Amino acid sequence: MDIILAIGLASILGFVGGKLFSRVKIPAVTGWVIMGVLMGCSVAGVFSQEILSRTGIISDLALGFIAFSIGEELTLSNLRRLGKSVAVMVLCEAFGAFFLVTVSTLILTGKLYQALLLGAISSATAPAATVMVIQEVRAKGDLTTAILSIVAIDDAIALILYAFASSIAKLFISPGTSFSFLSVFLKPTEEILGALVLGLGIGVVVSFSSRWIRSSVDFFVIVVSGILINIGISNSLGFSELLANMSLGMTIANFSPRHIRRISNIWGSSTVILYIMFFCLAGAHLNVKVISQIGILGLVYTGMRMVGKFLGASFGAKISGAPRVVQKYVGLSLFPQVGVALALAVVVGRDFGAYGPEGRYLATLVINLLLFTTVITEIIGPYLTRWSLIKAGEASKTS
């Protein structure tokens, strides 16, 4: 099949899937993924493995835009407004999921690098599904504010955890690598700091150029160009393109907030087609034949992630003195995961596919496990979020 034809099919099929799922109150992104699964090489066979291997540029672009959007939310004004209680809850729920998934996976598989990667990915929460539920029930109140604040920034923690975990994992599966304290911690630190500095530098240049730009379209072009340059340099230097573009988004949002607001409508309408293609093609990677092999691990991953999110958020709310309604229900509102977690799974496939049989097995395992568990979290998660908002008395529309 022609690669352009494949991308066009992914666009229209994903779009249709998203619309169908939205009609039954399930996030559109889940429809994009499920449609990809159905069209993938292990079901209908429309998207072959050879076709999927040639769509890497779609993944690179979408991941760069997703990371930029995360950084865009991390303005100093937003962070100050979140307050101490939200900061404590974010750290507790993210690291709670990371710790429990890492430990349980290590016990089950005996592979530290595999456990670290899955633990890092488990810390992410899907803002799209959560925001959809809040808008659907028209929720307002302390719990609603806490949920929105947490999902807005915990993906940033997930990106940092993944950067460390992936660097350590590469040391474990690289043949002939000697281990030392410096090799385990210095290299990941260099990659993370390098990515953050790169994003900061390009962000300063883009923000400085906004002084001479009056057109929103012109500024949008400059921003997109900055993202593309950021991706290219990050790939060349071995930095995390996710962190680099998160840093880029954060820098521009803080230095040029007025210009960022002006291009918000252009950004939203221009990037949706890219996200549809990305998540549809990501779903096509699912190999239904290996589901039986990851069944136990998938259930353990899902269960421990949910327990970690619940206990971590509830504990953080309690020790930080959050309102009682937040303490009681926030832990049940953070289970949806499709989005950044699936994006990270695609990154694993790209980063580890070249590391021999062990790397290819790891890449296959992670993408299939995340696609498998997405179906579970995207059904249970939104339902529990909705139930929590209703029980908290913050939902104004419950029918």
Tab-separated table of C-alpha atoms in Angstrom:
chain	number	residue	atom	x	y	z
A	1	MET	CA	0.000	0.000	0.000
A	2	ASP	CA	1.165	3.515	-0.755
A	3	ILE	CA	2.284	5.310	2.431
A	4	ILE	CA	0.241	8.441	1.672
A	5	LEU	CA	-2.850	6.292	1.122
A	6	ALA	CA	-2.227	4.606	4.484
A	7	ILE	CA	-1.951	7.955	6.266
A	8	GLY	CA	-5.124	9.167	4.562
A	9	LEU	CA	-6.995	6.035	5.644
A	10	ALA	CA	-5.726	6.449	9.211
A	11	SER	CA	-7.045	10.012	9.210
A	12	ILE	CA	-10.562	9.259	8.016
A	13	LEU	CA	-10.980	5.940	9.848
A	14	GLY	CA	-9.693	7.424	13.090
A	15	PHE	CA	-12.007	10.406	12.664
A	16	VAL	CA	-15.027	8.153	12.167
A	17	GLY	CA	-14.034	6.003	15.164
A	18	GLY	CA	-13.695	9.066	17.373
A	19	LYS	CA	-17.142	10.337	16.374
A	20	LEU	CA	-18.762	6.960	17.044
A	21	PHE	CA	-17.179	6.645	20.489
A	22	SER	CA	-18.058	10.237	21.389
A	23	ARG	CA	-21.729	9.374	20.812
A	24	VAL	CA	-21.573	6.834	23.661
A	25	LYS	CA	-19.702	9.236	25.966
A	26	ILE	CA	-16.277	7.635	25.511
A	27	PRO	CA	-13.346	9.985	24.675
A	28	ALA	CA	-12.697	10.370	20.949
A	29	VAL	CA	-9.042	9.435	21.426
A	30	THR	CA	-10.153	5.949	22.497
A	31	GLY	CA	-12.071	5.659	19.230
A	32	TRP	CA	-8.964	6.660	17.280
A	33	VAL	CA	-6.958	3.926	19.011
A	34	ILE	CA	-9.612	1.210	18.706
A	35	MET	CA	-10.095	1.930	14.999
A	36	GLY	CA	-6.351	1.507	14.552
A	37	VAL	CA	-6.472	-1.812	16.402
A	38	LEU	CA	-9.227	-3.067	14.094
A	39	MET	CA	-7.326	-1.974	10.987
A	40	GLY	CA	-3.973	-3.281	12.257
A	41	CYS	CA	-1.940	-6.159	10.888
A	42	SER	CA	-3.269	-8.655	13.445
A	43	VAL	CA	-6.985	-7.986	12.733
A	44	ALA	CA	-8.079	-6.589	9.342
A	45	GLY	CA	-4.530	-6.217	8.030
A	46	VAL	CA	-5.107	-2.843	6.369
A	47	PHE	CA	-1.992	-1.388	8.024
A	48	SER	CA	0.858	-3.864	7.607
A	49	GLN	CA	3.987	-3.870	9.747
A	50	GLU	CA	5.952	-2.567	6.773
A	51	ILE	CA	3.599	0.408	6.434
A	52	LEU	CA	3.756	1.152	10.157
A	53	SER	CA	7.556	1.142	10.060
A	54	ARG	CA	7.451	3.950	7.476
A	55	THR	CA	5.228	6.311	9.479
A	56	GLY	CA	7.880	7.325	12.000
A	57	ILE	CA	7.710	10.989	11.002
A	58	ILE	CA	4.042	11.089	12.069
A	59	SER	CA	5.072	9.828	15.514
A	60	ASP	CA	7.916	12.342	15.789
A	61	LEU	CA	5.672	15.271	14.893
A	62	ALA	CA	2.773	14.219	17.109
A	63	LEU	CA	5.037	13.538	20.104
A	64	GLY	CA	6.656	16.934	19.677
A	65	PHE	CA	3.285	18.693	19.588
A	66	ILE	CA	1.961	16.704	22.565
A	67	ALA	CA	5.023	17.537	24.661
A	68	PHE	CA	4.813	21.212	23.661
A	69	SER	CA	1.167	21.308	24.786
A	70	ILE	CA	2.138	19.878	28.181
A	71	GLY	CA	4.821	22.527	28.642
A	72	GLU	CA	2.399	25.223	27.548
A	73	GLU	CA	0.344	24.562	30.701
A	74	LEU	CA	3.341	25.016	33.022
A	75	THR	CA	3.261	28.788	33.345
A	76	LEU	CA	4.485	30.373	36.547
A	77	SER	CA	1.055	31.878	37.160
A	78	ASN	CA	-0.584	28.456	36.830
A	79	LEU	CA	1.958	26.796	39.099
A	80	ARG	CA	1.551	29.489	41.767
A	81	ARG	CA	-2.225	29.191	41.590
A	82	LEU	CA	-2.136	25.416	42.121
A	83	GLY	CA	-0.881	25.819	45.653
A	84	LYS	CA	0.819	23.445	48.052
A	85	SER	CA	-1.928	20.813	48.284
A	86	VAL	CA	-2.051	20.156	44.534
A	87	ALA	CA	1.744	19.966	44.306
A	88	VAL	CA	1.819	17.371	47.103
A	89	MET	CA	-1.017	15.359	45.522
A	90	VAL	CA	0.668	15.347	42.116
A	91	LEU	CA	3.949	14.072	43.530
A	92	CYS	CA	2.263	11.434	45.680
A	93	GLU	CA	-0.043	10.038	42.984
A	94	ALA	CA	2.628	10.017	40.261
A	95	PHE	CA	5.310	8.409	42.414
A	96	GLY	CA	2.744	6.117	44.053
A	97	ALA	CA	1.886	4.574	40.688
A	98	PHE	CA	5.556	4.535	39.652
A	99	PHE	CA	6.647	2.734	42.823
A	100	LEU	CA	3.908	0.092	42.943
A	101	VAL	CA	4.068	-0.742	39.224
A	102	THR	CA	7.880	-0.889	39.273
A	103	VAL	CA	8.037	-3.166	42.320
A	104	SER	CA	5.215	-5.485	41.216
A	105	THR	CA	6.603	-5.762	37.664
A	106	LEU	CA	10.087	-6.487	39.010
A	107	ILE	CA	8.703	-9.261	41.221
A	108	LEU	CA	6.730	-10.722	38.308
A	109	THR	CA	9.381	-10.503	35.571
A	110	GLY	CA	12.695	-10.150	37.389
A	111	LYS	CA	13.777	-7.476	34.869
A	112	LEU	CA	14.590	-4.111	36.435
A	113	TYR	CA	14.758	-2.171	33.168
A	114	GLN	CA	11.325	-3.431	32.121
A	115	ALA	CA	9.895	-2.566	35.531
A	116	LEU	CA	11.352	0.967	35.461
A	117	LEU	CA	9.918	1.712	32.015
A	118	LEU	CA	6.431	0.496	32.887
A	119	GLY	CA	6.590	2.308	36.222
A	120	ALA	CA	7.482	5.588	34.521
A	121	ILE	CA	4.715	5.244	31.938
A	122	SER	CA	2.163	4.368	34.650
A	123	SER	CA	2.587	7.771	36.307
A	124	ALA	CA	0.887	9.599	33.407
A	125	THR	CA	-2.810	10.504	33.444
A	126	ALA	CA	-4.982	11.265	30.408
A	127	PRO	CA	-6.277	14.836	30.532
A	128	ALA	CA	-8.535	14.393	27.474
A	129	ALA	CA	-10.821	11.780	29.005
A	130	THR	CA	-10.958	13.561	32.361
A	131	VAL	CA	-11.739	16.972	30.879
A	132	MET	CA	-14.461	15.422	28.701
A	133	VAL	CA	-16.229	13.995	31.759
A	134	ILE	CA	-15.994	17.289	33.662
A	135	GLN	CA	-17.461	19.183	30.722
A	136	GLU	CA	-20.177	16.586	30.255
A	137	VAL	CA	-21.489	16.917	33.826
A	138	ARG	CA	-20.656	20.658	34.020
A	139	ALA	CA	-18.743	20.148	37.264
A	140	LYS	CA	-17.429	22.991	39.413
A	141	GLY	CA	-15.868	22.983	42.864
A	142	ASP	CA	-12.807	22.047	44.908
A	143	LEU	CA	-12.611	18.476	43.596
A	144	THR	CA	-12.987	19.611	39.987
A	145	THR	CA	-10.219	22.189	40.397
A	146	ALA	CA	-7.929	19.637	42.045
A	147	ILE	CA	-8.487	17.054	39.293
A	148	LEU	CA	-7.839	19.540	36.483
A	149	SER	CA	-4.722	20.848	38.194
A	150	ILE	CA	-3.286	17.373	38.727
A	151	VAL	CA	-3.839	16.089	35.185
A	152	ALA	CA	-2.405	19.314	33.794
A	153	ILE	CA	1.036	18.775	35.321
A	154	ASP	CA	1.560	15.109	36.198
A	155	ASP	CA	2.381	14.259	32.582
A	156	ALA	CA	5.453	16.471	32.969
A	157	ILE	CA	6.582	14.248	35.853
A	158	ALA	CA	5.954	11.188	33.677
A	159	LEU	CA	8.223	12.583	30.943
A	160	ILE	CA	11.050	13.159	33.427
A	161	LEU	CA	10.641	9.700	34.976
A	162	TYR	CA	10.635	8.134	31.514
A	163	ALA	CA	13.827	9.981	30.528
A	164	PHE	CA	15.637	8.478	33.529
A	165	ALA	CA	14.081	5.023	33.128
A	166	SER	CA	14.821	4.729	29.403
A	167	SER	CA	18.445	5.793	29.829
A	168	ILE	CA	18.955	3.208	32.567
A	169	ALA	CA	17.133	0.540	30.521
A	170	LYS	CA	19.458	1.116	27.550
A	171	LEU	CA	22.455	0.487	29.810
A	172	PHE	CA	20.951	-2.837	30.925
A	173	ILE	CA	20.251	-4.213	27.454
A	174	SER	CA	23.308	-2.811	25.657
A	175	PRO	CA	25.856	-5.620	25.205
A	176	GLY	CA	29.209	-5.168	26.938
A	177	THR	CA	28.105	-2.191	29.042
A	178	SER	CA	29.889	-1.823	32.371
A	179	PHE	CA	27.768	-0.555	35.237
A	180	SER	CA	28.732	2.184	37.650
A	181	PHE	CA	27.041	4.905	39.643
A	182	LEU	CA	28.083	7.455	37.025
A	183	SER	CA	26.816	5.408	34.079
A	184	VAL	CA	23.431	4.840	35.703
A	185	PHE	CA	22.773	8.401	36.879
A	186	LEU	CA	25.118	10.744	35.029
A	187	LYS	CA	24.025	9.841	31.490
A	188	PRO	CA	20.274	10.235	32.166
A	189	THR	CA	20.981	13.535	33.943
A	190	GLU	CA	22.965	14.789	30.955
A	191	GLU	CA	20.193	13.829	28.544
A	192	ILE	CA	17.507	15.487	30.658
A	193	LEU	CA	19.437	18.693	31.312
A	194	GLY	CA	20.540	18.847	27.679
A	195	ALA	CA	16.925	18.539	26.495
A	196	LEU	CA	15.693	21.186	28.937
A	197	VAL	CA	18.461	23.636	27.996
A	198	LEU	CA	17.871	23.046	24.278
A	199	GLY	CA	14.152	23.721	24.633
A	200	LEU	CA	14.853	26.792	26.742
A	201	GLY	CA	17.292	28.180	24.182
A	202	ILE	CA	14.994	27.745	21.195
A	203	GLY	CA	12.070	29.022	23.270
A	204	VAL	CA	13.924	32.224	24.110
A	205	VAL	CA	14.708	32.804	20.428
A	206	VAL	CA	11.076	32.208	19.395
A	207	SER	CA	9.782	34.447	22.183
A	208	PHE	CA	12.263	37.189	21.301
A	209	SER	CA	11.146	37.055	17.658
A	210	SER	CA	7.533	37.677	18.720
A	211	ARG	CA	8.397	41.364	19.208
A	212	TRP	CA	8.364	41.837	15.438
A	213	ILE	CA	5.461	39.509	14.653
A	214	ARG	CA	1.921	40.881	14.602
A	215	SER	CA	0.087	38.107	12.761
A	216	SER	CA	-1.126	35.077	14.739
A	217	VAL	CA	-0.555	32.873	11.698
A	218	ASP	CA	3.038	34.087	11.389
A	219	PHE	CA	3.719	33.361	15.052
A	220	PHE	CA	2.160	29.899	14.666
A	221	VAL	CA	4.550	29.186	11.784
A	222	ILE	CA	7.513	30.282	13.928
A	223	VAL	CA	6.401	28.081	16.835
A	224	VAL	CA	5.921	25.001	14.638
A	225	SER	CA	9.321	25.635	13.050
A	226	GLY	CA	10.837	25.783	16.530
A	227	ILE	CA	9.247	22.432	17.422
A	228	LEU	CA	10.604	20.810	14.254
A	229	ILE	CA	14.106	22.191	14.840
A	230	ASN	CA	13.901	21.033	18.447
A	231	ILE	CA	12.980	17.488	17.358
A	232	GLY	CA	15.789	17.357	14.795
A	233	ILE	CA	18.510	18.573	17.157
A	234	SER	CA	17.259	16.325	19.975
A	235	ASN	CA	17.394	13.268	17.732
A	236	SER	CA	20.874	14.193	16.533
A	237	LEU	CA	22.268	14.727	20.047
A	238	GLY	CA	20.438	11.849	21.737
A	239	PHE	CA	18.318	14.108	23.937
A	240	SER	CA	14.700	13.434	24.899
A	241	GLU	CA	12.588	15.183	22.280
A	242	LEU	CA	9.645	15.011	24.693
A	243	LEU	CA	11.431	16.963	27.415
A	244	ALA	CA	12.985	19.344	24.894
A	245	ASN	CA	9.587	20.294	23.492
A	246	MET	CA	8.009	20.435	26.935
A	247	SER	CA	10.741	22.911	27.865
A	248	LEU	CA	10.119	24.821	24.619
A	249	GLY	CA	6.386	25.089	25.337
A	250	MET	CA	6.967	26.162	28.930
A	251	THR	CA	9.491	28.828	27.882
A	252	ILE	CA	7.291	30.383	25.188
A	253	ALA	CA	4.196	30.259	27.417
A	254	ASN	CA	6.024	32.185	30.135
A	255	PHE	CA	7.880	34.671	27.929
A	256	SER	CA	5.136	35.276	25.349
A	257	PRO	CA	1.819	34.413	27.023
A	258	ARG	CA	-0.167	36.884	24.945
A	259	HIS	CA	1.068	35.400	21.661
A	260	ILE	CA	0.421	31.832	22.858
A	261	ARG	CA	-3.180	32.751	23.666
A	262	ARG	CA	-3.599	34.343	20.236
A	263	ILE	CA	-2.674	31.124	18.404
A	264	SER	CA	-4.706	28.772	20.632
A	265	ASN	CA	-7.543	28.450	18.097
A	266	ILE	CA	-5.141	27.874	15.196
A	267	TRP	CA	-3.238	25.332	17.283
A	268	GLY	CA	-6.328	23.342	18.237
A	269	SER	CA	-7.767	23.135	14.728
A	270	SER	CA	-4.417	22.442	13.045
A	271	THR	CA	-3.101	19.671	15.302
A	272	VAL	CA	-6.194	17.474	15.655
A	273	ILE	CA	-5.623	15.742	12.312
A	274	LEU	CA	-2.054	14.909	13.367
A	275	TYR	CA	-3.258	13.409	16.649
A	276	ILE	CA	-5.907	11.324	14.879
A	277	MET	CA	-3.293	9.861	12.531
A	278	PHE	CA	-0.847	9.232	15.368
A	279	PHE	CA	-3.225	7.434	17.738
A	280	CYS	CA	-4.875	5.444	14.954
A	281	LEU	CA	-1.504	4.213	13.667
A	282	ALA	CA	-0.386	3.559	17.256
A	283	GLY	CA	-3.414	1.344	17.784
A	284	ALA	CA	-2.527	-0.604	14.641
A	285	HIS	CA	0.604	-1.890	16.426
A	286	LEU	CA	-1.490	-4.110	18.715
A	287	ASN	CA	-0.815	-7.773	18.073
A	288	VAL	CA	-3.816	-9.677	19.396
A	289	LYS	CA	-1.774	-12.889	19.348
A	290	VAL	CA	0.385	-11.700	22.259
A	291	ILE	CA	-2.500	-10.617	24.479
A	292	SER	CA	-2.520	-14.021	26.169
A	293	GLN	CA	1.184	-13.607	26.928
A	294	ILE	CA	0.762	-10.189	28.562
A	295	GLY	CA	-2.544	-10.941	30.271
A	296	ILE	CA	-1.149	-11.435	33.800
A	297	LEU	CA	1.379	-8.601	33.461
A	298	GLY	CA	-1.321	-6.351	31.986
A	299	LEU	CA	-3.686	-6.995	34.878
A	300	VAL	CA	-0.913	-6.469	37.435
A	301	TYR	CA	0.132	-3.237	35.708
A	302	THR	CA	-3.446	-1.941	35.583
A	303	GLY	CA	-4.253	-2.934	39.161
A	304	MET	CA	-1.076	-1.574	40.735
A	305	ARG	CA	-1.319	1.661	38.758
A	306	MET	CA	-4.876	2.236	39.956
A	307	VAL	CA	-3.941	1.416	43.559
A	308	GLY	CA	-0.895	3.704	43.368
A	309	LYS	CA	-2.905	6.582	41.939
A	310	PHE	CA	-5.690	6.136	44.482
A	311	LEU	CA	-3.526	5.775	47.596
A	312	GLY	CA	-1.000	8.386	46.484
A	313	ALA	CA	-3.557	11.083	45.674
A	314	SER	CA	-5.621	10.362	48.806
A	315	PHE	CA	-2.524	10.404	51.027
A	316	GLY	CA	-1.247	13.613	49.406
A	317	ALA	CA	-4.624	15.284	49.879
A	318	LYS	CA	-4.712	14.290	53.539
A	319	ILE	CA	-1.197	15.415	54.542
A	320	SER	CA	-1.529	18.689	52.605
A	321	GLY	CA	-4.811	19.633	54.284
A	322	ALA	CA	-6.938	19.596	51.138
A	323	PRO	CA	-10.729	19.947	51.528
A	324	ARG	CA	-12.426	16.792	52.795
A	325	VAL	CA	-14.301	16.203	49.543
A	326	VAL	CA	-10.956	16.201	47.712
A	327	GLN	CA	-9.437	13.768	50.204
A	328	LYS	CA	-12.382	11.414	49.725
A	329	TYR	CA	-12.767	11.347	45.942
A	330	VAL	CA	-9.654	12.619	44.145
A	331	GLY	CA	-7.981	9.204	44.135
A	332	LEU	CA	-10.848	7.706	42.118
A	333	SER	CA	-10.635	10.364	39.414
A	334	LEU	CA	-7.158	9.758	37.974
A	335	PHE	CA	-7.372	6.383	36.230
A	336	PRO	CA	-7.723	7.272	32.493
A	337	GLN	CA	-4.374	6.808	30.745
A	338	VAL	CA	-4.615	6.954	26.957
A	339	GLY	CA	-2.668	9.897	25.543
A	340	VAL	CA	0.806	10.581	26.899
A	341	ALA	CA	1.203	7.008	28.195
A	342	LEU	CA	0.467	5.574	24.757
A	343	ALA	CA	2.746	8.194	23.227
A	344	LEU	CA	5.526	7.014	25.542
A	345	ALA	CA	4.845	3.423	24.497
A	346	VAL	CA	5.420	4.465	20.886
A	347	VAL	CA	8.668	6.142	21.978
A	348	VAL	CA	9.771	2.851	23.572
A	349	GLY	CA	9.168	1.113	20.246
A	350	ARG	CA	11.229	3.690	18.412
A	351	ASP	CA	14.054	3.922	20.965
A	352	PHE	CA	14.527	0.234	21.740
A	353	GLY	CA	13.738	-1.438	18.424
A	354	ALA	CA	17.403	-1.233	17.416
A	355	TYR	CA	18.746	-2.850	20.605
A	356	GLY	CA	18.738	-6.428	19.387
A	357	PRO	CA	16.203	-9.152	20.221
A	358	GLU	CA	15.807	-7.997	23.822
A	359	GLY	CA	15.122	-4.433	22.749
A	360	ARG	CA	12.611	-5.508	20.113
A	361	TYR	CA	10.847	-7.749	22.613
A	362	LEU	CA	10.670	-4.876	25.100
A	363	ALA	CA	9.274	-2.534	22.435
A	364	THR	CA	6.624	-5.079	21.401
A	365	LEU	CA	5.685	-5.847	24.992
A	366	VAL	CA	5.223	-2.228	26.070
A	367	ILE	CA	3.154	-1.056	23.083
A	368	ASN	CA	0.890	-4.103	23.257
A	369	LEU	CA	0.511	-3.935	27.031
A	370	LEU	CA	-0.438	-0.256	26.931
A	371	LEU	CA	-2.914	-0.791	24.097
A	372	PHE	CA	-4.428	-3.735	25.965
A	373	THR	CA	-4.776	-1.854	29.261
A	374	THR	CA	-6.045	1.305	27.520
A	375	VAL	CA	-9.315	-0.461	26.792
A	376	ILE	CA	-9.709	-1.180	30.520
A	377	THR	CA	-8.715	2.253	31.839
A	378	GLU	CA	-10.762	4.165	29.273
A	379	ILE	CA	-13.928	2.330	30.284
A	380	ILE	CA	-13.414	2.249	34.059
A	381	GLY	CA	-11.623	5.606	34.403
A	382	PRO	CA	-14.188	8.045	32.973
A	383	TYR	CA	-17.018	6.224	34.774
A	384	LEU	CA	-15.302	6.546	38.180
A	385	THR	CA	-14.426	10.195	37.527
A	386	ARG	CA	-18.074	10.928	36.727
A	387	TRP	CA	-19.259	8.993	39.807
A	388	SER	CA	-16.843	10.894	42.052
A	389	LEU	CA	-17.980	14.297	40.777
A	390	ILE	CA	-21.619	13.360	41.299
A	391	LYS	CA	-20.989	12.022	44.811
A	392	ALA	CA	-19.007	15.151	45.654
A	393	GLY	CA	-22.016	17.270	44.688
A	394	GLU	CA	-20.082	19.184	42.025
A	395	ALA	CA	-21.915	17.862	38.945
A	396	SER	CA	-24.734	20.110	37.762
A	397	LYS	CA	-25.814	17.684	35.028
A	398	THR	CA	-26.104	13.990	35.870
A	399	SER	CA	-28.551	12.574	33.321
